[in-house]
Tab-separated table of C-alpha atoms in Angstrom:
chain	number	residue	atom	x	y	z
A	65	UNK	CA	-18.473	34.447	19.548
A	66	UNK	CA	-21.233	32.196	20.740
A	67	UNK	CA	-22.465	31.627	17.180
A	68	UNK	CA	-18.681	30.732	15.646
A	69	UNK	CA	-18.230	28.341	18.540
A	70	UNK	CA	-21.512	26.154	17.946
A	71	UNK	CA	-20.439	26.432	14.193
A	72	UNK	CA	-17.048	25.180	15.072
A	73	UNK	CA	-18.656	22.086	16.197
A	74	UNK	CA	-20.750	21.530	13.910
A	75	UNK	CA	-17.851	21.499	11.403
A	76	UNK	CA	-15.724	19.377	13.752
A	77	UNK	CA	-18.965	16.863	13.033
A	78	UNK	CA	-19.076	16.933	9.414
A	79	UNK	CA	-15.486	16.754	8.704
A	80	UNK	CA	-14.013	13.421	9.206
A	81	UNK	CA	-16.581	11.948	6.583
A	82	UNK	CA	-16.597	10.925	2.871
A	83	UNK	CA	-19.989	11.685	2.057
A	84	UNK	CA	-19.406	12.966	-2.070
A	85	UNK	CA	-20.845	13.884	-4.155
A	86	UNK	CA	-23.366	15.023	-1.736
A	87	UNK	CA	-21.968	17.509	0.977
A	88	UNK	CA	-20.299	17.640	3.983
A	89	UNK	CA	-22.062	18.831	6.423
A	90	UNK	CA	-22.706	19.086	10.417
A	91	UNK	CA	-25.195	20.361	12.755
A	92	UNK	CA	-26.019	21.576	16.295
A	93	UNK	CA	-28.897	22.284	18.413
A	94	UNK	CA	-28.322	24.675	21.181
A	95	UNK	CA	-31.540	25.613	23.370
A	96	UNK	CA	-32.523	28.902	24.453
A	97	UNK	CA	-30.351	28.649	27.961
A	98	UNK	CA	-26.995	28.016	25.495
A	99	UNK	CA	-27.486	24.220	25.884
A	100	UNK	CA	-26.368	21.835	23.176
A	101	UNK	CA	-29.190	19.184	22.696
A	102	UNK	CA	-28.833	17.785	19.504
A	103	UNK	CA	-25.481	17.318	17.331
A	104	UNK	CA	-25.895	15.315	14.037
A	105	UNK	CA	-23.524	15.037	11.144
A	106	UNK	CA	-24.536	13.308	7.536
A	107	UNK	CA	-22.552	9.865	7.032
A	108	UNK	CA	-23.241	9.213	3.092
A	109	UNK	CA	-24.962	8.796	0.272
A	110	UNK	CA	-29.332	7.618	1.629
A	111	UNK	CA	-28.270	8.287	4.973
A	112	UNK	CA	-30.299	11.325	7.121
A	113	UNK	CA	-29.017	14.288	6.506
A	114	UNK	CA	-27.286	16.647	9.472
A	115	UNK	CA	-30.315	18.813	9.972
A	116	UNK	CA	-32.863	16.286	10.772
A	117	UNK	CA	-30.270	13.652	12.619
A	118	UNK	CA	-29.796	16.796	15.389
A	119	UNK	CA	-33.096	17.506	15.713
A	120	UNK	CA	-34.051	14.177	16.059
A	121	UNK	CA	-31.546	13.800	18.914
A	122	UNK	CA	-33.309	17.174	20.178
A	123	UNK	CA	-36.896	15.296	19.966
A	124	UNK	CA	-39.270	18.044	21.289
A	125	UNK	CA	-36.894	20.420	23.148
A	126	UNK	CA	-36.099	21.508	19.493
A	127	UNK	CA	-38.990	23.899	20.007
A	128	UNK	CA	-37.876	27.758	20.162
A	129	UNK	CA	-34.038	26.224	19.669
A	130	UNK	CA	-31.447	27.495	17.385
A	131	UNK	CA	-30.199	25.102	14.773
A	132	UNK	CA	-26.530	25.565	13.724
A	133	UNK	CA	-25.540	24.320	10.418
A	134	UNK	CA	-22.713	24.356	7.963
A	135	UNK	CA	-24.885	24.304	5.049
A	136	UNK	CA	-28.031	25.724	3.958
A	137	UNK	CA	-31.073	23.304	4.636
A	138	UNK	CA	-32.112	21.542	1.288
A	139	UNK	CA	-35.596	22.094	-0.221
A	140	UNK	CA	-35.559	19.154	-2.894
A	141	UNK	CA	-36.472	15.870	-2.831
A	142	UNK	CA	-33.563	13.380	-3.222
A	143	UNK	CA	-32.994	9.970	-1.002
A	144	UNK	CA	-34.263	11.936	1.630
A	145	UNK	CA	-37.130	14.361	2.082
A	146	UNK	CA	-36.282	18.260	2.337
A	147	UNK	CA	-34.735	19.597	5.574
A	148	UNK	CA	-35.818	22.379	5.170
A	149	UNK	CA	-39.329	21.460	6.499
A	150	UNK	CA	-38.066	19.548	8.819
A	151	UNK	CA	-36.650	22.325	10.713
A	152	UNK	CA	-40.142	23.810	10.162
A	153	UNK	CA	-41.841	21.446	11.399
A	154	UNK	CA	-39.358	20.836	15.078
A	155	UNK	CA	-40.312	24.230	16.189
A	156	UNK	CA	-36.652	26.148	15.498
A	157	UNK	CA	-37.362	29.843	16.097
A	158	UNK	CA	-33.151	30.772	14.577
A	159	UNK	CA	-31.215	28.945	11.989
A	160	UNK	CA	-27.562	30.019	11.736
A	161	UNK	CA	-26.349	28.805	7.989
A	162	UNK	CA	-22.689	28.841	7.615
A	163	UNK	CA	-22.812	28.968	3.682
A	164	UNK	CA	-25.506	29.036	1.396
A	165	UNK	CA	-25.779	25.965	-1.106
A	166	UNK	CA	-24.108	26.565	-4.213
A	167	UNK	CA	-26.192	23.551	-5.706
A	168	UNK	CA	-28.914	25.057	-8.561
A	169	UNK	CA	-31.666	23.031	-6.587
A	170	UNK	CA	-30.979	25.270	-3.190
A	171	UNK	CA	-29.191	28.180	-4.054
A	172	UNK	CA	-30.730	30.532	-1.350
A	173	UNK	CA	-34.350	28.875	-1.755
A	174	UNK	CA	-34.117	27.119	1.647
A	175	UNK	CA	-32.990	30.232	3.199
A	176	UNK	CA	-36.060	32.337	1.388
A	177	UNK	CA	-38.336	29.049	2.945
A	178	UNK	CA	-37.195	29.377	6.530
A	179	UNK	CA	-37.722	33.398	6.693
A	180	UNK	CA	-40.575	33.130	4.864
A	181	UNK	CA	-42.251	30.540	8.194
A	182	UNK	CA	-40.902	33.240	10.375
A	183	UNK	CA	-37.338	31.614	11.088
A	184	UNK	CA	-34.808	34.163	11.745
A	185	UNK	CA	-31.683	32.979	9.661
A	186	UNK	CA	-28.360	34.444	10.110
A	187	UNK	CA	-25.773	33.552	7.397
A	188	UNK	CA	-22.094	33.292	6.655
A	189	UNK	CA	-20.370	32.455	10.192
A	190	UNK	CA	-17.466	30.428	9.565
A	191	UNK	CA	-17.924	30.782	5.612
A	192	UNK	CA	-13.978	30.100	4.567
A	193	UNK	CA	-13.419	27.540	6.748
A	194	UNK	CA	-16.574	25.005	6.031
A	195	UNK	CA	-15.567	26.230	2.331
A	196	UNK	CA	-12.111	25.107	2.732
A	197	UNK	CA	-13.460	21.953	5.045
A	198	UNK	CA	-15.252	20.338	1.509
A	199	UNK	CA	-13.456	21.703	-1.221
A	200	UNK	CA	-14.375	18.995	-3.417
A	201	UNK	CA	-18.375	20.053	-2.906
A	202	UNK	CA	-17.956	23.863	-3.826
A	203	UNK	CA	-15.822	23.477	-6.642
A	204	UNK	CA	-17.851	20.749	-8.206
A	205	UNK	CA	-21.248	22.905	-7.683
A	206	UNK	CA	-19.469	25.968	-9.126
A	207	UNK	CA	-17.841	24.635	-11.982
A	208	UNK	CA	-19.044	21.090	-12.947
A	209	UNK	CA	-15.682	19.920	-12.557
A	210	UNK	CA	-13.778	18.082	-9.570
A	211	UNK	CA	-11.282	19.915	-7.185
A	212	UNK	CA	-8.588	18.387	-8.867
A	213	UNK	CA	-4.951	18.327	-6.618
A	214	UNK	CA	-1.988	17.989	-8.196
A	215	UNK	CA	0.932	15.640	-5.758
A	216	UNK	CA	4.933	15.515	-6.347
A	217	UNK	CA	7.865	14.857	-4.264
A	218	UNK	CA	10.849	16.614	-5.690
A	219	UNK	CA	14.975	17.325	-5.036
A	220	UNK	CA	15.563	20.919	-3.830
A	221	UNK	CA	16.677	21.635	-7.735
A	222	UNK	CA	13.031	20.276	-8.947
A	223	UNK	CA	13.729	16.868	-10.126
A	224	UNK	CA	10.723	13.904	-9.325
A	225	UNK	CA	12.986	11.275	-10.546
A	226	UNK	CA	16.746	10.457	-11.717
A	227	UNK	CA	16.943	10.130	-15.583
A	228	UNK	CA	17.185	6.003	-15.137
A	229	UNK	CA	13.457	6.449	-13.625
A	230	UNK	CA	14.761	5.998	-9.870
A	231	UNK	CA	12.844	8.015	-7.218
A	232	UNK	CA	12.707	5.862	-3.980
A	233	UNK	CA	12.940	8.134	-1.811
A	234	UNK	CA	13.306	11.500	-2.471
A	235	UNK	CA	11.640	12.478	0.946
A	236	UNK	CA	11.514	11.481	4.323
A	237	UNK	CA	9.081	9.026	6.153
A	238	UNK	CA	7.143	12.063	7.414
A	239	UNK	CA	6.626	13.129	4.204
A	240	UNK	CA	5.701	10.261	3.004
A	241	UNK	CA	2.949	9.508	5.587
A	242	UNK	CA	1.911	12.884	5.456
A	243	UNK	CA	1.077	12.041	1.440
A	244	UNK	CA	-1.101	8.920	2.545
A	245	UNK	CA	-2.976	11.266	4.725
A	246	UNK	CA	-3.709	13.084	1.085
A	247	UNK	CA	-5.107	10.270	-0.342
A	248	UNK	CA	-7.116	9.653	2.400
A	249	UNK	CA	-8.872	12.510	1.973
A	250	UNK	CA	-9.680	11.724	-1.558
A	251	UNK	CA	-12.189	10.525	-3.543
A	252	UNK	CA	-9.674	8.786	-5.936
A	253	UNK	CA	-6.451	8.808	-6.839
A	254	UNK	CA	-5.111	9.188	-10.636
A	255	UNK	CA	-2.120	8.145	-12.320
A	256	UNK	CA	-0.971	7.355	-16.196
A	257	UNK	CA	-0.028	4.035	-17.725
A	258	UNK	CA	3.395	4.501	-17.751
A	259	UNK	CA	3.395	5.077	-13.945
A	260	UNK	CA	1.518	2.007	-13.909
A	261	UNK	CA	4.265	0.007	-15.471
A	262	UNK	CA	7.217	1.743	-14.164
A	263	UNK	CA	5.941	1.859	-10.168
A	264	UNK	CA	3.453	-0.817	-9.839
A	265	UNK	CA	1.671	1.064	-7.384
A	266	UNK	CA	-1.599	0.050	-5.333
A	267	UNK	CA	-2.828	3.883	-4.737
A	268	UNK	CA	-3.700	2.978	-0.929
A	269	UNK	CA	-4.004	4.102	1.779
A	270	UNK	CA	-0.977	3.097	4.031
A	271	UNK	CA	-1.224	4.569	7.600
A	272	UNK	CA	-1.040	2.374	10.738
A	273	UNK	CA	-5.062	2.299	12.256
A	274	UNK	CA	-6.399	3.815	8.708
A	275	UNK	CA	-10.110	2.570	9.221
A	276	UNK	CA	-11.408	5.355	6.471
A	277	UNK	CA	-12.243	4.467	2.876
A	278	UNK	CA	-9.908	3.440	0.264
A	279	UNK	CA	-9.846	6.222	-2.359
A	280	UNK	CA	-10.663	4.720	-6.114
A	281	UNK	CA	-7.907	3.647	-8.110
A	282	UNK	CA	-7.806	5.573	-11.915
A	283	UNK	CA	-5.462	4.689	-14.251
A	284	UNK	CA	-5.484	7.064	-17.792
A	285	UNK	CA	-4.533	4.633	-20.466
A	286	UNK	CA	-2.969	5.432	-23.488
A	287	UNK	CA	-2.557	3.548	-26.530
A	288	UNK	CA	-0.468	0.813	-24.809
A	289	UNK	CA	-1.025	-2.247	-23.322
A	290	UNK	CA	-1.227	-2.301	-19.715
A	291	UNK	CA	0.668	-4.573	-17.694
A	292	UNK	CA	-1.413	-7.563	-16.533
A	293	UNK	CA	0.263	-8.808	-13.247
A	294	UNK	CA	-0.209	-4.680	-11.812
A	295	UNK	CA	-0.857	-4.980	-8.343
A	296	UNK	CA	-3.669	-2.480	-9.127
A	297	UNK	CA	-6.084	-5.028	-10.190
A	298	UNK	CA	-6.376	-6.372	-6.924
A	299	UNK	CA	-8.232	-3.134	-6.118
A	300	UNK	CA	-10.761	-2.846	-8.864
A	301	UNK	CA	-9.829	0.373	-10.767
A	302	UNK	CA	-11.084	2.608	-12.909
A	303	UNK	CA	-9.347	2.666	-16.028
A	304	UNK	CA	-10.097	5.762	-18.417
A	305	UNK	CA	-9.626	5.020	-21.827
A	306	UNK	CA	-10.534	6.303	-25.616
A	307	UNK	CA	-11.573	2.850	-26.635
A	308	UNK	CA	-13.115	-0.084	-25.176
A	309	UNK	CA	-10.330	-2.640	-23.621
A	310	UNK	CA	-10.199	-5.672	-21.685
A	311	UNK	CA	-8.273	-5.405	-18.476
A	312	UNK	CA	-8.220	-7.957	-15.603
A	313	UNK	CA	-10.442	-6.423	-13.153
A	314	UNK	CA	-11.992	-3.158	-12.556
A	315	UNK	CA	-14.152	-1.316	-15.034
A	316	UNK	CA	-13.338	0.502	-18.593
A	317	UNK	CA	-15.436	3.971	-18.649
A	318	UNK	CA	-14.398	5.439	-22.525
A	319	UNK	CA	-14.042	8.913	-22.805
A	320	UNK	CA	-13.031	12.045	-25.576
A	321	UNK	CA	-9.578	12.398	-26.685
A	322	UNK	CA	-7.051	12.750	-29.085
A	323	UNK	CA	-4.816	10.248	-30.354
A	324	UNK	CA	-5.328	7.558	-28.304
A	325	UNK	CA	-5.029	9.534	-25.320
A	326	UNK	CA	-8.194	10.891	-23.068
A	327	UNK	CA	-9.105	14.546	-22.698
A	328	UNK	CA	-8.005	15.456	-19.211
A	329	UNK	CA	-11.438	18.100	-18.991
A	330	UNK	CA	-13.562	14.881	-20.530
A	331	UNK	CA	-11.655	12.485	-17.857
A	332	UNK	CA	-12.882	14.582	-15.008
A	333	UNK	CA	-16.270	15.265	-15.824
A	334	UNK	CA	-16.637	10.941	-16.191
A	335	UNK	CA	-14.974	11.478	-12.487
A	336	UNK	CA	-17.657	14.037	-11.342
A	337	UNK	CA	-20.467	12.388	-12.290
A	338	UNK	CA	-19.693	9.033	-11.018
A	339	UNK	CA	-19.244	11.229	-7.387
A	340	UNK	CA	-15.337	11.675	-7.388
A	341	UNK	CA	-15.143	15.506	-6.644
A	342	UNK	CA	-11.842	15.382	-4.803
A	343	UNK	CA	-9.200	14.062	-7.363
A	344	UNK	CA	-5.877	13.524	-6.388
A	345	UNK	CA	-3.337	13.025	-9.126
A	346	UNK	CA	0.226	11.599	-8.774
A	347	UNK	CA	1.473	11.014	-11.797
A	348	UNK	CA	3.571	10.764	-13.984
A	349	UNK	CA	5.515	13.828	-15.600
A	350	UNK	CA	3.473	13.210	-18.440
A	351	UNK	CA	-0.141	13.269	-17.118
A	352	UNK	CA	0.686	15.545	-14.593
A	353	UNK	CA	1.769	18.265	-17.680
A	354	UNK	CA	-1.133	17.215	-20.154
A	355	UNK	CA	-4.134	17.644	-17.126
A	356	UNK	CA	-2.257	21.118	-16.203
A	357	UNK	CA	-1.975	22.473	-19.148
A	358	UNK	CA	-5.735	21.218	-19.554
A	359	UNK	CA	-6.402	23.819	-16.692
A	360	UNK	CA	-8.186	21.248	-14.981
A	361	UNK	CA	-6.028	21.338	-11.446
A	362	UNK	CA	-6.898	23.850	-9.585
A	363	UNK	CA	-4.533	22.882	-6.415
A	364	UNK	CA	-1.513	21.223	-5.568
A	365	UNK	CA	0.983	19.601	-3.082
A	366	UNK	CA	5.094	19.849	-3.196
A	367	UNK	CA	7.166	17.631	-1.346
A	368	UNK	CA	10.444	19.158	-1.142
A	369	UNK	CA	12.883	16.653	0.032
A	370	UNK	CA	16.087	17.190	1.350
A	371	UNK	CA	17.949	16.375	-1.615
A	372	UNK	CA	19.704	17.559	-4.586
A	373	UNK	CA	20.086	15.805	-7.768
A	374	UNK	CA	22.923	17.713	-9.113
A	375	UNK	CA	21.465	17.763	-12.888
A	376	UNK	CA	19.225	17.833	-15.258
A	377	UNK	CA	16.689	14.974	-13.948
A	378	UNK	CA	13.046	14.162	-15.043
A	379	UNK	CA	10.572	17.627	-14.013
A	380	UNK	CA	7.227	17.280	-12.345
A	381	UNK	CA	5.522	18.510	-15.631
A	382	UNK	CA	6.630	17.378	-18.889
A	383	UNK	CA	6.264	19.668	-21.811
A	384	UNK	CA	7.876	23.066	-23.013
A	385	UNK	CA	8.126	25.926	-20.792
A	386	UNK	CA	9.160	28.331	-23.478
A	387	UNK	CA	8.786	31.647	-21.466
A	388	UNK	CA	7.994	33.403	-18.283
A	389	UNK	CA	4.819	34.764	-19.716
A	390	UNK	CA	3.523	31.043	-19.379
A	391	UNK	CA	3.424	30.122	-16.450
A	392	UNK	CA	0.903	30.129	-14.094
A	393	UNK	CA	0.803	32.464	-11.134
A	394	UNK	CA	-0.415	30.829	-7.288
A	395	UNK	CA	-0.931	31.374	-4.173
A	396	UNK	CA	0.868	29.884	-1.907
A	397	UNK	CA	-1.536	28.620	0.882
A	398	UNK	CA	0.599	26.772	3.420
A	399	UNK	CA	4.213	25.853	3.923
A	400	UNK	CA	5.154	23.503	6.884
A	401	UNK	CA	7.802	21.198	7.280
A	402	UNK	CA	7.879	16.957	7.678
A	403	UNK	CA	11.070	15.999	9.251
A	404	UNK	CA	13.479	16.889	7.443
A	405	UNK	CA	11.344	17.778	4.153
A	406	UNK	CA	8.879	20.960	3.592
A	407	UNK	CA	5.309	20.370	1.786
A	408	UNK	CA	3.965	23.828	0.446
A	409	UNK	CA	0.208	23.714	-0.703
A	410	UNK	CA	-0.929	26.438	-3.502
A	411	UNK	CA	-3.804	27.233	-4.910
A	412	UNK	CA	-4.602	29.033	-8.735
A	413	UNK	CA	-5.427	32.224	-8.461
């Protein structure tokens, strides 16, 4: 118990920050008496990683202490010199890992460094939740790929939109500042040219006091033109495209495709390696169906307003759904409800 309640804080730590493509990840160190003498949390890209901002915070009582923390210790070189020794070096006597790093350049080697300097490590307290606190980490490190989340508001009979195009609003307030929380937890939010000229939509984040980061604008162009007065251009987006283009601001990255229109598995590898690993897509019907049937998301969100359409309307995924045997099966992580709407969260099994 004392162990999951040091790594509770040293996830508390590590989660409010936007730190991709390198981890998540928070620390503690507790002296031998139970004290807490050092907390430390890494901020970014360059900036000191968790391990040696605790210790540092420890200074010389770190000797004999026990240093909690989320992730493995790193042995590599980067922007920053290995952790690993530095916890060597302080004087720890225990390291408690909550998950080993899935990155090829750890991968259990700073755990087989610390025993092998006669640090008793302890691994795997906490595992599913630091897991689930950096989902965009794991995936990426497991698959090459981002953790791709798939977002729609819908009527109660599945419709996103009316057939003229109309959706404002198919959910509540709640809902929809519970949705701008979502993008502010991502690395950057995707949409298709014809949501661009239908909506107009800025992709930011909205919420009264939002200090965070502005996820990155993405637009997947197609073969059209896209519309020059967009409001989008005022945030310098990415624009994914199968040949080069001139757009007003932002920056053209070409990538595979077919027809004019980019490879949803080629778009999010370009995401991945310029450090988006938590992608939130929003739209439309038509990017939404071509990226899922891609197999590319591997989560989504469903706002559930309280509404029905009363028809046949415009579905969250356009395409064919010819039979049962198709579809996908999910788990269903989490159902709650926003006012007078219901998000549910799932997750491919």
């Amino acid at each position: 118990m004392v162990d999951d309640r040091h790594m509770q804080r040293a996830i508390e730590l590590a989660r409010p920050h936007k730190t991709h493509p390198n981890p998540r990840v928070g620390a503690v160190v507790v002296d031998s008496s139970g004290r807490i003498i050092g907390e430390g949390a890494h901020l970014g890209t360059g900036e000191d990683h968790a391990e040696v901002v605790a210790l540092q915070a420890a200074d010389k009582a770190s000797v004999g202490s026990t240093l909690y923390v989320t992730l493995e210790p790193c042995t590599h070189h980067g922007r920053t010199p290995p952790c690993v020794e530095a916890v060597i070096t302080a004087g720890v006597s225990r390291v408690v890992v909550g998950v080993r790093d899935p990155d090829v350049r750890v991968a259990g080697a700073g755990i087989t460094r610390l025993r092998a300097a006669g640090v008793e490590v302890i691994e795997g307290i906490l595992a599913a939740e630091i897991r689930e606190m950096d989902p965009g980490y794991f995936h990426h490190r497991e698959t090459g790929l981002p953790n791709v989340i798939l977002k729609y508001a819908m009527t109660l009979d599945g419709a996103v939109a009316a057939v003229d195009g109309t959706s404002q609003w198919i959910t509540s307030e709640e809902a929809r500042t519970d949705a701008h929380r979502l993008r502010a937890n991502a690395d950057a939010v995707v949409v298709g040219a014809g949501t661009l000229r239908a909506d107009d939509p800025r992709l930011s984040v909205r919420i009264q006091g939002f200090e965070g980061s502005q996820p990155v604008p993405v637009v997947v162009a197609g073969t059209g033109d896209l519309p020059e007065t967009a409001r989008i251009w005022d945030r310098e987006p990415l624009v994914l495209s199968t040949t080069d283009r001139s757009v007003p601001s932002g920056r053209v990255v070409q990538v595979e495709g077919k027809d004019g229109l980019p490879d949803p598995t080629s778009a999010c590898r370009v995401l991945s390696d310029l450090g988006y690993l938590d992608v939130l897509v929003e739209g439309g019907a038509r990017l939404a169906g071509e990226w899922w049937r891609a197999g590319v998301v591997n989560r989504g969100v469903v706002y559930i307003g309280a509404m029905v359409g009363g028809g046949s309307g415009i579905s969250p995924l356009a395409g064919g759904f010819n039979t049962v045997g198709d579809a996908a099966v999910v788990s269903l992580t989490r159902v709650r409800s926003l006012g007078p709407d219901y998000r549910i969260d799932f997750e491919l099994k």
